[in-house]
Amino acid sequence: MKNNCAIILAAGEGTRMKTSKPKVLAEVLFKPMLDWVVDRTRQSGVEDICVVTGHLSESIVTHLDEGIETIMQHERLGTGHAVMQAKDFIARHGDANVLVLAGDAPLVDAASISSALKLHKRALNAATVISAKVENPFGYGRILRDRDGALLRIVEERDATDAQKAITEVNSGAYWFKAQALLTALEQLQTAHKMSPPGKSKEYYLTDTIAILAKLNLDVTAFDARTSHVVLGANDRVQLAALNEIARREELNRHMLNGVSIPCADGIIIGPDVEIGADTLILPGSILRGKVTVGTGCTIGPNALIENSFVGNGVCLNATQCAESSVADGAQIGPFVRIRPGSTIGACTRIGNFVEIKNANVGAETKIAHLSYIGDADVVQDVNIGCGCATVNYTGKEKHRTVIKDGAFIGCNTNLIAPVTIGKDAYTAAGSTVTEDVPDNALAIARARQVNKKDWVSTKKPYKRQNV
Ligand code: UD1
Ligand code: CA
């Protein structure tokens, strides 16, 4: 089998992140760093993935999808030791190439991974390290080359001389290895470690495999990636914020180059799994997170929050929150609307200020202009819902659905006590509390008749009302 595979190292504790979660689940643009690395691995065409877990292993295993193998590193003895745990996985891909990636460097991109593989294959390398030049190399492993530019080895910050510390080309922590060469190098790393003098660092550096392979006269190369972002990792929340800002700018640029208008980027955060059509305008304070698709010619914001939703063409979402729902073409929504999970909003609907929709289908051309709650409901189409209406969906024990058929007109301040059906073209009188189904074309009046008590004020009022 000639399937290339990937090992992602994710056993680190991330003490400096000060989090109760594993470090690799810290988020960049609302997406865990580990998911960035997994997605980019897949984008580069590698499907067989093994994640090495350690600290809070359970939560990583449950987080990952089932197609990904995991292996536990019981003691965290360094990156070399972490890869040793995956020996069987490597052996199963014996004649292929193995990509090793760090779970805490989310901005490694598919293009760099693929280009490095091309070079790796063309040069018949035993190992190819993805490197980049950075302004501040502190903390990274430095790339040591000979006079001709050939890669010699990688030296870690703590072992580097002052001259080596001045080198700005650093190790990204991403490598391609020939599977057999990696197994040989790991074995030698283990032997060398056993023979190392007592007191020396108990860590196994994966970076040492480069010098080991070079000594065996096998070819090793450093592939200089186009962008310094490939190396950037986050060990604390300050670095995490820096990664967020870099990724945020990259995403905004991607959308602008696709024809999306972002006249002012203030407070706009767009996750990496968002697609937006041309001629859509994104206004300040808007956040689009998770898997979101927005069509063409929409206006999103100011201050919209859209999560895991589908939005059609020509939609306006002004100061609106929309989660796990879909909104069809031409809908005009907001300001101050909340669309909760499980809702579908039909084409050319108008939903206005202070309306909440939950787990409801709102059919095309429907108007819900102000101050209403529509939950667990099926509103067929072309319905008019007046101001201040509520579907009363919860008995305190169970939830029930409300059905409002085509062309119905729900008067202001109507309560619809579910389960209840309002027929086609039916009306409800303002202020009604409707407990029974209303037939097609009927008017339901469900309120006490008004009584005017003549001269009540002069007979009952004990004293004159005073202005205070
Ligand atoms: C490592 C590299 C360094 C490189 C840098 C890039 C080594 C020795 N150094 O340093 O050359 O410039 O990455 O980011 O490899 N991990 C495990 N098990 C362990 C230790 C680490 O799974 O026992 C995982 C961590 O969760 C992390 C990754 O390996 O995702 C890198 O480990 P980390 O300790 O962050 O290495 P760096 O010091 O950043
Ligand atoms: Ca790191």
Short mmCIF file of C-alpha atoms and ligand atoms in Angstrom, two decimals:
data_model
loop_
_atom_site.label_atom_id
_atom_site.label_comp_id
_atom_site.label_asym_id
_atom_site.label_seq_id
_atom_site.Cartn_x
_atom_site.Cartn_y
_atom_site.Cartn_z
CA MET A 1 0.00 0.00 0.00
CA LYS A 2 1.37 3.36 -0.96
CA ASN A 3 -0.93 5.61 1.08
CA ASN A 4 0.81 8.54 2.64
CA CYS A 5 -0.19 9.15 6.24
CA ALA A 6 0.10 11.78 8.95
CA ILE A 7 0.92 11.82 12.64
CA ILE A 8 -0.28 14.85 14.60
CA LEU A 9 1.35 15.44 17.97
CA ALA A 10 -1.20 16.56 20.52
CA ALA A 11 -0.14 15.19 23.89
CA GLY A 12 1.20 18.45 25.30
CA GLU A 13 -0.23 19.90 28.49
CA GLY A 14 -0.17 23.56 27.59
CA THR A 15 0.36 24.72 31.17
CA ARG A 16 0.91 28.28 30.02
CA MET A 17 -2.50 28.39 28.36
CA LYS A 18 -4.05 28.07 31.86
CA THR A 19 -6.98 26.09 30.59
CA SER A 20 -8.98 23.11 31.79
CA LYS A 21 -9.06 21.89 28.17
CA PRO A 22 -6.21 20.24 26.26
CA LYS A 23 -4.03 22.92 24.69
CA VAL A 24 -4.64 21.73 21.12
CA LEU A 25 -8.35 22.41 21.57
CA ALA A 26 -7.68 26.11 22.20
CA GLU A 27 -9.44 27.97 19.41
CA VAL A 28 -8.30 30.17 16.54
CA LEU A 29 -11.28 31.88 14.86
CA PHE A 30 -13.56 29.70 17.01
CA LYS A 31 -12.05 26.51 15.62
CA PRO A 32 -9.81 24.27 17.77
CA MET A 33 -6.16 24.37 16.65
CA LEU A 34 -6.18 20.58 16.22
CA ASP A 35 -9.09 20.82 13.75
CA TRP A 36 -7.14 23.35 11.66
CA VAL A 37 -4.24 20.90 11.46
CA VAL A 38 -6.52 17.92 10.64
CA ASP A 39 -8.39 19.87 7.93
CA ARG A 40 -5.22 21.13 6.31
CA THR A 41 -3.75 17.65 6.35
CA ARG A 42 -6.83 16.41 4.50
CA GLN A 43 -6.76 19.37 2.12
CA SER A 44 -3.25 18.34 1.17
CA GLY A 45 -4.60 14.91 0.19
CA VAL A 46 -3.55 12.85 3.22
CA GLU A 47 -6.41 10.79 4.66
CA ASP A 48 -4.81 8.32 7.10
CA ILE A 49 -4.26 10.30 10.26
CA CYS A 50 -3.06 9.25 13.70
CA VAL A 51 -3.22 11.73 16.58
CA VAL A 52 -0.92 11.21 19.57
CA THR A 53 -2.78 12.19 22.73
CA GLY A 54 -1.70 12.40 26.33
CA HIS A 55 -2.95 15.14 28.59
CA LEU A 56 -6.79 14.96 28.85
CA SER A 57 -6.70 12.32 26.13
CA GLU A 58 -10.40 11.43 26.57
CA SER A 59 -11.65 14.84 25.51
CA ILE A 60 -9.46 14.80 22.38
CA VAL A 61 -10.57 11.29 21.42
CA THR A 62 -14.27 12.22 21.74
CA HIS A 63 -13.67 15.46 19.87
CA LEU A 64 -12.11 13.83 16.80
CA ASP A 65 -14.20 12.18 14.11
CA GLU A 66 -14.21 8.42 13.88
CA GLY A 67 -12.02 8.26 10.79
CA ILE A 68 -9.01 9.37 12.82
CA GLU A 69 -6.85 6.97 14.82
CA THR A 70 -5.56 7.99 18.20
CA ILE A 71 -2.71 6.65 20.27
CA MET A 72 -1.90 7.42 23.87
CA GLN A 73 1.49 8.73 24.99
CA HIS A 74 1.45 7.82 28.68
CA GLU A 75 4.55 9.82 29.62
CA ARG A 76 5.33 13.04 27.83
CA LEU A 77 8.98 12.54 27.06
CA GLY A 78 9.23 14.80 24.03
CA THR A 79 8.27 14.99 20.39
CA GLY A 80 10.56 12.07 19.40
CA HIS A 81 8.97 9.89 22.07
CA ALA A 82 5.50 10.95 20.91
CA VAL A 83 6.22 9.73 17.37
CA MET A 84 7.66 6.46 18.76
CA GLN A 85 4.20 5.68 20.17
CA ALA A 86 2.92 5.54 16.60
CA LYS A 87 5.49 2.96 15.44
CA ASP A 88 2.85 0.41 14.42
CA PHE A 89 0.95 3.04 12.47
CA ILE A 90 4.16 4.01 10.65
CA ALA A 91 5.04 0.36 9.97
CA ARG A 92 1.63 -0.15 8.37
CA HIS A 93 2.58 2.53 5.84
CA GLY A 94 6.01 0.98 5.33
CA ASP A 95 6.66 2.04 1.76
CA ALA A 96 4.92 5.41 1.91
CA ASN A 97 5.74 8.86 3.30
CA VAL A 98 4.79 10.04 6.77
CA LEU A 99 3.83 13.64 7.50
CA VAL A 100 4.47 14.72 11.09
CA LEU A 101 2.74 17.85 12.35
CA ALA A 102 2.42 19.71 15.65
CA GLY A 103 -1.14 20.06 16.91
CA ASP A 104 -0.35 23.51 18.28
CA ALA A 105 0.72 25.12 14.97
CA PRO A 106 -2.64 25.63 13.23
CA LEU A 107 -1.59 27.87 10.35
CA VAL A 108 0.45 25.30 8.50
CA ASP A 109 -1.14 25.42 5.04
CA ALA A 110 -2.02 22.68 2.56
CA ALA A 111 0.04 24.32 -0.21
CA SER A 112 3.23 24.21 1.88
CA ILE A 113 2.56 20.59 2.86
CA SER A 114 2.02 19.59 -0.78
CA SER A 115 5.00 21.56 -2.13
CA ALA A 116 7.25 20.07 0.53
CA LEU A 117 6.07 16.58 -0.48
CA LYS A 118 6.87 17.29 -4.13
CA LEU A 119 10.40 18.29 -3.20
CA HIS A 120 10.67 15.33 -0.80
CA LYS A 121 9.80 12.88 -3.59
CA ARG A 122 11.79 14.59 -6.33
CA ALA A 123 14.96 14.68 -4.20
CA LEU A 124 14.36 11.12 -2.93
CA ASN A 125 14.75 12.49 0.59
CA ALA A 126 14.65 10.46 3.77
CA ALA A 127 13.30 13.56 5.52
CA THR A 128 12.12 17.04 4.49
CA VAL A 129 11.61 19.68 7.16
CA ILE A 130 9.26 22.58 6.50
CA SER A 131 11.05 25.70 7.69
CA ALA A 132 10.48 29.44 7.52
CA LYS A 133 12.29 32.64 8.33
CA VAL A 134 10.77 34.58 11.20
CA GLU A 135 11.55 37.98 12.70
CA ASN A 136 11.84 36.63 16.22
CA PRO A 137 13.15 33.05 16.24
CA PHE A 138 13.16 32.77 20.05
CA GLY A 139 11.88 29.42 21.28
CA TYR A 140 12.01 27.61 17.95
CA GLY A 141 14.47 24.99 16.75
CA ARG A 142 17.04 26.63 14.41
CA ILE A 143 17.87 25.19 10.99
CA LEU A 144 21.63 24.59 10.63
CA ARG A 145 22.91 24.40 7.05
CA ASP A 146 26.42 23.88 5.70
CA ARG A 147 28.20 26.38 3.43
CA ASP A 148 26.43 24.99 0.38
CA GLY A 149 23.06 25.38 2.04
CA ALA A 150 22.56 21.69 2.74
CA LEU A 151 20.65 20.86 5.91
CA LEU A 152 22.89 19.56 8.70
CA ARG A 153 20.65 19.40 11.76
CA ILE A 154 18.19 21.29 13.93
CA VAL A 155 19.28 22.79 17.22
CA GLU A 156 16.77 23.63 19.94
CA GLU A 157 16.75 27.03 21.67
CA ARG A 158 17.99 25.61 24.97
CA ASP A 159 20.99 23.89 23.33
CA ALA A 160 21.92 26.66 20.87
CA THR A 161 25.07 28.77 21.02
CA ASP A 162 24.72 32.54 20.68
CA ALA A 163 25.73 32.32 17.01
CA GLN A 164 23.10 29.64 16.39
CA LYS A 165 20.48 31.69 18.23
CA ALA A 166 21.02 34.46 15.68
CA ILE A 167 19.76 32.16 12.89
CA THR A 168 16.26 33.21 11.83
CA GLU A 169 15.35 30.14 9.78
CA VAL A 170 13.38 27.91 12.12
CA ASN A 171 11.75 24.49 12.23
CA SER A 172 7.97 24.57 11.77
CA GLY A 173 7.56 21.21 13.48
CA ALA A 174 6.12 19.85 10.21
CA TYR A 175 8.10 17.19 8.34
CA TRP A 176 7.82 14.55 5.64
CA PHE A 177 9.68 11.31 6.33
CA LYS A 178 10.07 8.10 4.37
CA ALA A 179 8.35 5.62 6.68
CA GLN A 180 11.30 3.21 6.81
CA ALA A 181 13.81 6.01 7.40
CA LEU A 182 11.68 7.37 10.25
CA LEU A 183 11.53 3.95 11.92
CA THR A 184 15.32 3.58 11.64
CA ALA A 185 15.93 7.06 13.02
CA LEU A 186 13.52 6.53 15.95
CA GLU A 187 15.34 3.32 16.88
CA GLN A 188 18.70 5.11 16.89
CA LEU A 189 17.19 7.98 18.87
CA GLN A 190 16.10 5.49 21.52
CA THR A 191 19.50 3.79 21.65
CA ALA A 192 21.37 7.11 21.86
CA HIS A 193 19.05 8.19 24.63
CA LYS A 194 19.74 5.05 26.67
CA MET A 195 23.45 5.69 26.37
CA SER A 196 23.29 9.39 27.19
CA PRO A 197 25.01 10.39 30.45
CA PRO A 198 22.78 10.52 33.53
CA GLY A 199 21.42 13.96 34.34
CA LYS A 200 21.03 14.92 30.71
CA SER A 201 17.59 16.01 29.59
CA LYS A 202 15.20 13.07 29.58
CA GLU A 203 13.48 14.38 26.46
CA TYR A 204 13.57 12.69 23.07
CA TYR A 205 13.77 15.36 20.39
CA LEU A 206 12.15 14.47 17.07
CA THR A 207 14.43 17.13 15.62
CA ASP A 208 17.45 14.89 16.34
CA THR A 209 16.24 12.42 13.70
CA ILE A 210 17.47 14.86 11.04
CA ALA A 211 21.11 14.64 12.18
CA ILE A 212 20.74 10.85 12.59
CA LEU A 213 19.56 10.44 8.98
CA ALA A 214 22.21 12.84 7.67
CA LYS A 215 24.91 10.75 9.42
CA LEU A 216 23.56 7.67 7.65
CA ASN A 217 24.25 9.55 4.40
CA LEU A 218 20.58 9.78 3.61
CA ASP A 219 19.24 12.93 1.99
CA VAL A 220 17.56 15.50 4.24
CA THR A 221 16.36 18.92 3.10
CA ALA A 222 14.75 21.98 4.65
CA PHE A 223 11.87 23.27 2.52
CA ASP A 224 11.55 27.02 3.05
CA ALA A 225 7.78 27.73 3.08
CA ARG A 226 6.50 30.93 1.48
CA THR A 227 4.97 32.20 4.69
CA SER A 228 6.27 32.52 8.23
CA HIS A 229 2.77 31.66 9.46
CA VAL A 230 3.44 27.95 9.01
CA VAL A 231 5.66 27.94 12.06
CA LEU A 232 3.61 30.06 14.39
CA GLY A 233 2.40 28.18 17.44
CA ALA A 234 0.50 29.23 20.52
CA ASN A 235 1.82 28.35 23.94
CA ASP A 236 -0.18 31.00 25.84
CA ARG A 237 -3.22 33.18 25.24
CA VAL A 238 -1.21 36.16 24.10
CA GLN A 239 0.27 34.08 21.29
CA LEU A 240 -3.19 32.63 20.66
CA ALA A 241 -4.57 36.16 20.19
CA ALA A 242 -1.72 36.90 17.76
CA LEU A 243 -2.59 33.78 15.75
CA ASN A 244 -6.25 34.81 15.76
CA GLU A 245 -5.39 38.22 14.37
CA ILE A 246 -3.20 36.76 11.60
CA ALA A 247 -5.85 34.19 10.68
CA ARG A 248 -8.60 36.83 10.85
CA ARG A 249 -6.80 39.10 8.40
CA GLU A 250 -6.08 36.17 6.08
CA GLU A 251 -9.76 35.18 6.03
CA LEU A 252 -10.96 38.76 5.45
CA ASN A 253 -8.52 39.12 2.56
CA ARG A 254 -9.66 35.82 1.07
CA HIS A 255 -13.29 37.01 1.05
CA MET A 256 -12.49 40.49 -0.28
CA LEU A 257 -10.55 38.92 -3.14
CA ASN A 258 -13.66 36.80 -3.83
CA GLY A 259 -15.76 39.97 -4.23
CA VAL A 260 -17.10 40.48 -0.71
CA SER A 261 -17.18 44.11 0.54
CA ILE A 262 -15.76 44.76 3.98
CA PRO A 263 -15.45 48.56 4.15
CA CYS A 264 -14.36 48.50 7.80
CA ALA A 265 -12.97 45.36 9.43
CA ASP A 266 -13.70 46.45 13.02
CA GLY A 267 -15.04 43.59 15.08
CA ILE A 268 -15.55 41.36 12.05
CA ILE A 269 -14.51 37.76 12.67
CA ILE A 270 -15.07 35.18 9.95
CA GLY A 271 -14.15 31.55 10.63
CA PRO A 272 -12.19 29.42 8.17
CA ASP A 273 -15.21 27.30 7.17
CA VAL A 274 -17.34 30.19 5.92
CA GLU A 275 -18.16 30.77 2.25
CA ILE A 276 -19.59 34.11 1.11
CA GLY A 277 -20.84 35.08 -2.36
CA ALA A 278 -19.75 38.13 -4.34
CA ASP A 279 -21.35 41.55 -3.78
CA THR A 280 -22.23 40.72 -0.20
CA LEU A 281 -21.53 43.50 2.27
CA ILE A 282 -20.24 42.65 5.74
CA LEU A 283 -20.59 45.47 8.27
CA PRO A 284 -18.72 46.01 11.57
CA GLY A 285 -19.30 43.86 14.61
CA SER A 286 -20.35 40.79 12.65
CA ILE A 287 -19.20 37.29 13.55
CA LEU A 288 -19.63 34.29 11.24
CA ARG A 289 -18.50 31.09 12.90
CA GLY A 290 -18.59 27.36 12.23
CA LYS A 291 -19.86 26.12 8.87
CA VAL A 292 -21.67 29.05 7.28
CA THR A 293 -22.66 29.72 3.68
CA VAL A 294 -23.85 33.18 2.68
CA GLY A 295 -25.06 33.90 -0.86
CA THR A 296 -24.51 36.85 -3.15
CA GLY A 297 -25.74 40.41 -2.69
CA CYS A 298 -26.50 40.08 1.03
CA THR A 299 -26.02 42.66 3.76
CA ILE A 300 -24.73 41.11 6.97
CA GLY A 301 -24.58 43.37 10.00
CA PRO A 302 -23.89 45.64 11.60
CA ASN A 303 -23.59 43.36 14.63
CA ALA A 304 -24.78 40.05 13.24
CA LEU A 305 -23.84 36.66 14.72
CA ILE A 306 -24.27 33.74 12.33
CA GLU A 307 -23.36 30.21 13.39
CA ASN A 308 -23.55 26.98 11.37
CA SER A 309 -26.22 28.33 9.05
CA PHE A 310 -27.15 28.68 5.40
CA VAL A 311 -28.10 32.12 4.07
CA GLY A 312 -29.36 32.53 0.48
CA ASN A 313 -28.95 35.44 -1.93
CA GLY A 314 -30.07 39.03 -1.35
CA VAL A 315 -30.70 38.49 2.35
CA CYS A 316 -30.38 41.23 4.97
CA LEU A 317 -29.40 40.19 8.50
CA ASN A 318 -29.17 43.39 10.50
CA ALA A 319 -28.19 43.06 14.17
CA THR A 320 -29.48 39.50 14.04
CA GLN A 321 -28.36 36.29 15.69
CA CYS A 322 -28.89 33.16 13.65
CA ALA A 323 -27.79 29.68 14.73
CA GLU A 324 -28.10 26.25 13.06
CA SER A 325 -30.80 27.52 10.71
CA SER A 326 -31.37 28.44 7.09
CA VAL A 327 -32.61 31.67 5.56
CA ALA A 328 -33.87 31.71 1.96
CA ASP A 329 -33.34 34.33 -0.77
CA GLY A 330 -34.55 37.86 -0.25
CA ALA A 331 -35.44 37.59 3.44
CA GLN A 332 -35.19 40.93 5.25
CA ILE A 333 -34.38 40.33 8.88
CA GLY A 334 -33.70 42.65 11.78
CA PRO A 335 -32.74 44.66 13.56
CA PHE A 336 -32.68 42.73 16.85
CA VAL A 337 -33.94 39.34 15.70
CA ARG A 338 -32.91 35.99 17.14
CA ILE A 339 -33.22 32.85 15.03
CA ARG A 340 -32.56 29.83 17.21
CA PRO A 341 -31.52 26.34 16.08
CA GLY A 342 -33.68 24.24 13.80
CA SER A 343 -35.43 27.06 11.96
CA THR A 344 -36.00 27.63 8.26
CA ILE A 345 -36.92 31.08 7.09
CA GLY A 346 -38.57 31.25 3.68
CA ALA A 347 -37.90 33.49 0.71
CA CYS A 348 -38.82 37.17 0.90
CA THR A 349 -39.99 37.00 4.50
CA ARG A 350 -39.84 40.12 6.65
CA ILE A 351 -38.94 39.65 10.28
CA GLY A 352 -38.56 42.80 12.31
CA ASN A 353 -37.36 44.05 15.64
CA PHE A 354 -37.48 41.94 18.80
CA VAL A 355 -38.74 38.74 17.21
CA GLU A 356 -37.51 35.33 18.35
CA ILE A 357 -37.91 32.26 16.15
CA LYS A 358 -37.08 28.80 17.52
CA ASN A 359 -37.27 25.41 15.82
CA ALA A 360 -39.87 26.81 13.44
CA ASN A 361 -40.52 26.88 9.72
CA VAL A 362 -41.53 30.31 8.53
CA GLY A 363 -42.82 30.10 4.95
CA ALA A 364 -42.18 32.49 2.07
CA GLU A 365 -43.57 36.05 2.05
CA THR A 366 -44.51 35.85 5.73
CA LYS A 367 -44.32 39.01 7.84
CA ILE A 368 -43.52 39.01 11.53
CA ALA A 369 -42.73 42.64 11.97
CA HIS A 370 -42.42 43.23 15.71
CA LEU A 371 -42.11 41.77 19.21
CA SER A 372 -43.20 38.16 18.71
CA TYR A 373 -42.13 34.66 19.76
CA ILE A 374 -42.60 31.90 17.22
CA GLY A 375 -41.33 28.58 18.62
CA ASP A 376 -42.01 24.97 17.56
CA ALA A 377 -44.25 26.20 14.77
CA ASP A 378 -44.99 25.65 11.08
CA VAL A 379 -46.03 28.89 9.48
CA VAL A 380 -46.91 27.87 5.95
CA GLN A 381 -46.62 30.97 3.76
CA ASP A 382 -47.81 34.52 3.17
CA VAL A 383 -48.90 34.77 6.79
CA ASN A 384 -49.12 38.06 8.66
CA ILE A 385 -48.30 37.93 12.33
CA GLY A 386 -49.16 41.13 14.17
CA CYS A 387 -47.25 42.81 16.95
CA GLY A 388 -46.64 40.95 20.19
CA CYS A 389 -47.85 37.44 19.32
CA ALA A 390 -46.68 34.26 21.00
CA THR A 391 -46.87 30.59 20.25
CA VAL A 392 -47.38 29.09 23.69
CA ASN A 393 -45.43 25.94 23.06
CA TYR A 394 -44.55 24.67 26.51
CA THR A 395 -46.92 23.24 29.10
CA GLY A 396 -44.24 23.14 31.73
CA LYS A 397 -43.77 19.46 30.91
CA GLU A 398 -44.04 19.05 27.15
CA LYS A 399 -43.55 21.08 24.01
CA HIS A 400 -46.25 21.21 21.31
CA ARG A 401 -46.34 22.60 17.80
CA THR A 402 -48.45 25.35 16.31
CA VAL A 403 -49.52 25.28 12.66
CA ILE A 404 -50.51 28.47 10.86
CA LYS A 405 -51.73 27.83 7.31
CA ASP A 406 -51.39 29.92 4.15
CA GLY A 407 -52.64 33.47 4.18
CA ALA A 408 -53.66 33.52 7.84
CA PHE A 409 -53.69 36.82 9.72
CA ILE A 410 -52.79 36.68 13.39
CA GLY A 411 -54.02 39.81 15.19
CA CYS A 412 -51.80 41.75 17.58
CA ASN A 413 -51.20 40.18 20.95
CA THR A 414 -52.57 36.77 20.09
CA ASN A 415 -51.50 33.79 22.19
CA LEU A 416 -51.66 30.51 20.31
CA ILE A 417 -51.85 27.71 22.88
CA ALA A 418 -50.22 24.67 21.23
CA PRO A 419 -51.06 22.20 19.91
CA VAL A 420 -53.30 24.33 17.74
CA THR A 421 -53.89 24.92 14.02
CA ILE A 422 -54.98 28.17 12.41
CA GLY A 423 -56.68 27.43 9.09
CA LYS A 424 -56.02 28.83 5.64
CA ASP A 425 -56.83 32.56 5.34
CA ALA A 426 -58.24 32.54 8.90
CA TYR A 427 -58.02 35.54 11.24
CA THR A 428 -57.56 35.84 14.97
CA ALA A 429 -58.84 38.94 16.71
CA ALA A 430 -56.30 41.09 18.48
CA GLY A 431 -55.77 40.08 22.09
CA SER A 432 -57.11 36.56 21.63
CA THR A 433 -55.87 33.53 23.51
CA VAL A 434 -56.60 30.75 21.05
CA THR A 435 -56.94 27.29 22.54
CA GLU A 436 -58.92 25.53 19.79
CA ASP A 437 -58.24 25.01 16.10
CA VAL A 438 -59.57 27.74 13.82
CA PRO A 439 -61.17 26.53 10.54
CA ASP A 440 -60.13 27.91 7.14
CA ASN A 441 -61.51 31.40 6.43
CA ALA A 442 -62.90 31.83 9.99
CA LEU A 443 -62.32 34.65 12.46
CA ALA A 444 -61.51 33.51 15.99
CA ILE A 445 -62.31 35.88 18.83
CA ALA A 446 -61.13 34.54 22.13
CA ARG A 447 -61.27 37.35 24.65
CA ALA A 448 -63.77 38.86 27.07
CA ARG A 449 -66.18 41.36 25.56
CA GLN A 450 -65.44 44.95 26.64
CA VAL A 451 -67.63 46.49 29.33
CA ASN A 452 -67.66 50.28 29.85
CA LYS A 453 -68.81 51.30 33.35
CA LYS A 454 -70.37 54.68 32.95
CA ASP A 455 -69.29 57.45 35.38
CA TRP A 456 -67.28 54.91 37.36
CA VAL A 457 -64.60 57.46 38.15
CA SER A 458 -66.81 60.01 39.87
CA THR A 459 -68.63 57.41 41.97
CA LYS A 460 -65.69 55.22 43.07
CA LYS A 461 -62.71 57.45 43.25
CA PRO A 462 -62.04 58.23 46.96
CA TYR A 463 -59.96 61.30 46.38
CA LYS A 464 -58.80 63.45 43.50
CA ARG A 465 -55.78 62.10 41.64
CA GLN A 466 -52.79 64.31 42.25
CA ASN A 467 -50.01 65.05 39.89
CA VAL A 468 -46.72 63.99 41.39
C1 UD1 B 1 9.02 21.96 18.66
C2 UD1 B 1 10.34 21.61 17.96
C3 UD1 B 1 10.99 22.90 17.48
C4 UD1 B 1 10.03 23.63 16.56
C5 UD1 B 1 8.70 23.87 17.24
C6 UD1 B 1 7.71 24.43 16.25
C7 UD1 B 1 11.22 19.62 19.07
C8 UD1 B 1 12.18 19.07 20.03
N1 UD1 B 1 11.21 20.93 18.90
O1 UD1 B 1 9.31 22.73 19.81
O2 UD1 B 1 12.20 22.61 16.77
O3 UD1 B 1 10.61 24.87 16.16
O4 UD1 B 1 8.16 22.64 17.75
O5 UD1 B 1 6.47 24.66 16.83
O6 UD1 B 1 10.49 18.86 18.45
N2 UD1 B 1 4.07 16.88 22.11
C9 UD1 B 1 3.64 15.59 22.36
N3 UD1 B 1 4.32 14.85 23.27
C10 UD1 B 1 5.41 15.29 23.94
C11 UD1 B 1 5.85 16.61 23.66
C12 UD1 B 1 5.16 17.37 22.74
O7 UD1 B 1 2.64 15.15 21.79
O8 UD1 B 1 5.97 14.54 24.74
C13 UD1 B 1 3.32 17.69 21.14
C14 UD1 B 1 2.77 18.97 21.71
O9 UD1 B 1 1.43 18.77 22.16
C15 UD1 B 1 2.81 19.93 20.53
C16 UD1 B 1 3.94 19.40 19.68
O10 UD1 B 1 4.21 18.09 20.11
O11 UD1 B 1 1.60 19.90 19.83
C17 UD1 B 1 5.20 20.26 19.82
O12 UD1 B 1 5.63 20.17 21.15
P1 UD1 B 1 6.15 21.44 21.96
O13 UD1 B 1 6.52 21.00 23.33
O14 UD1 B 1 5.20 22.55 21.83
O15 UD1 B 1 7.48 21.72 21.15
P2 UD1 B 1 8.23 23.12 20.96
O16 UD1 B 1 9.01 23.42 22.17
O17 UD1 B 1 7.26 24.11 20.44
CA CA B 2 5.00 24.45 20.54
#
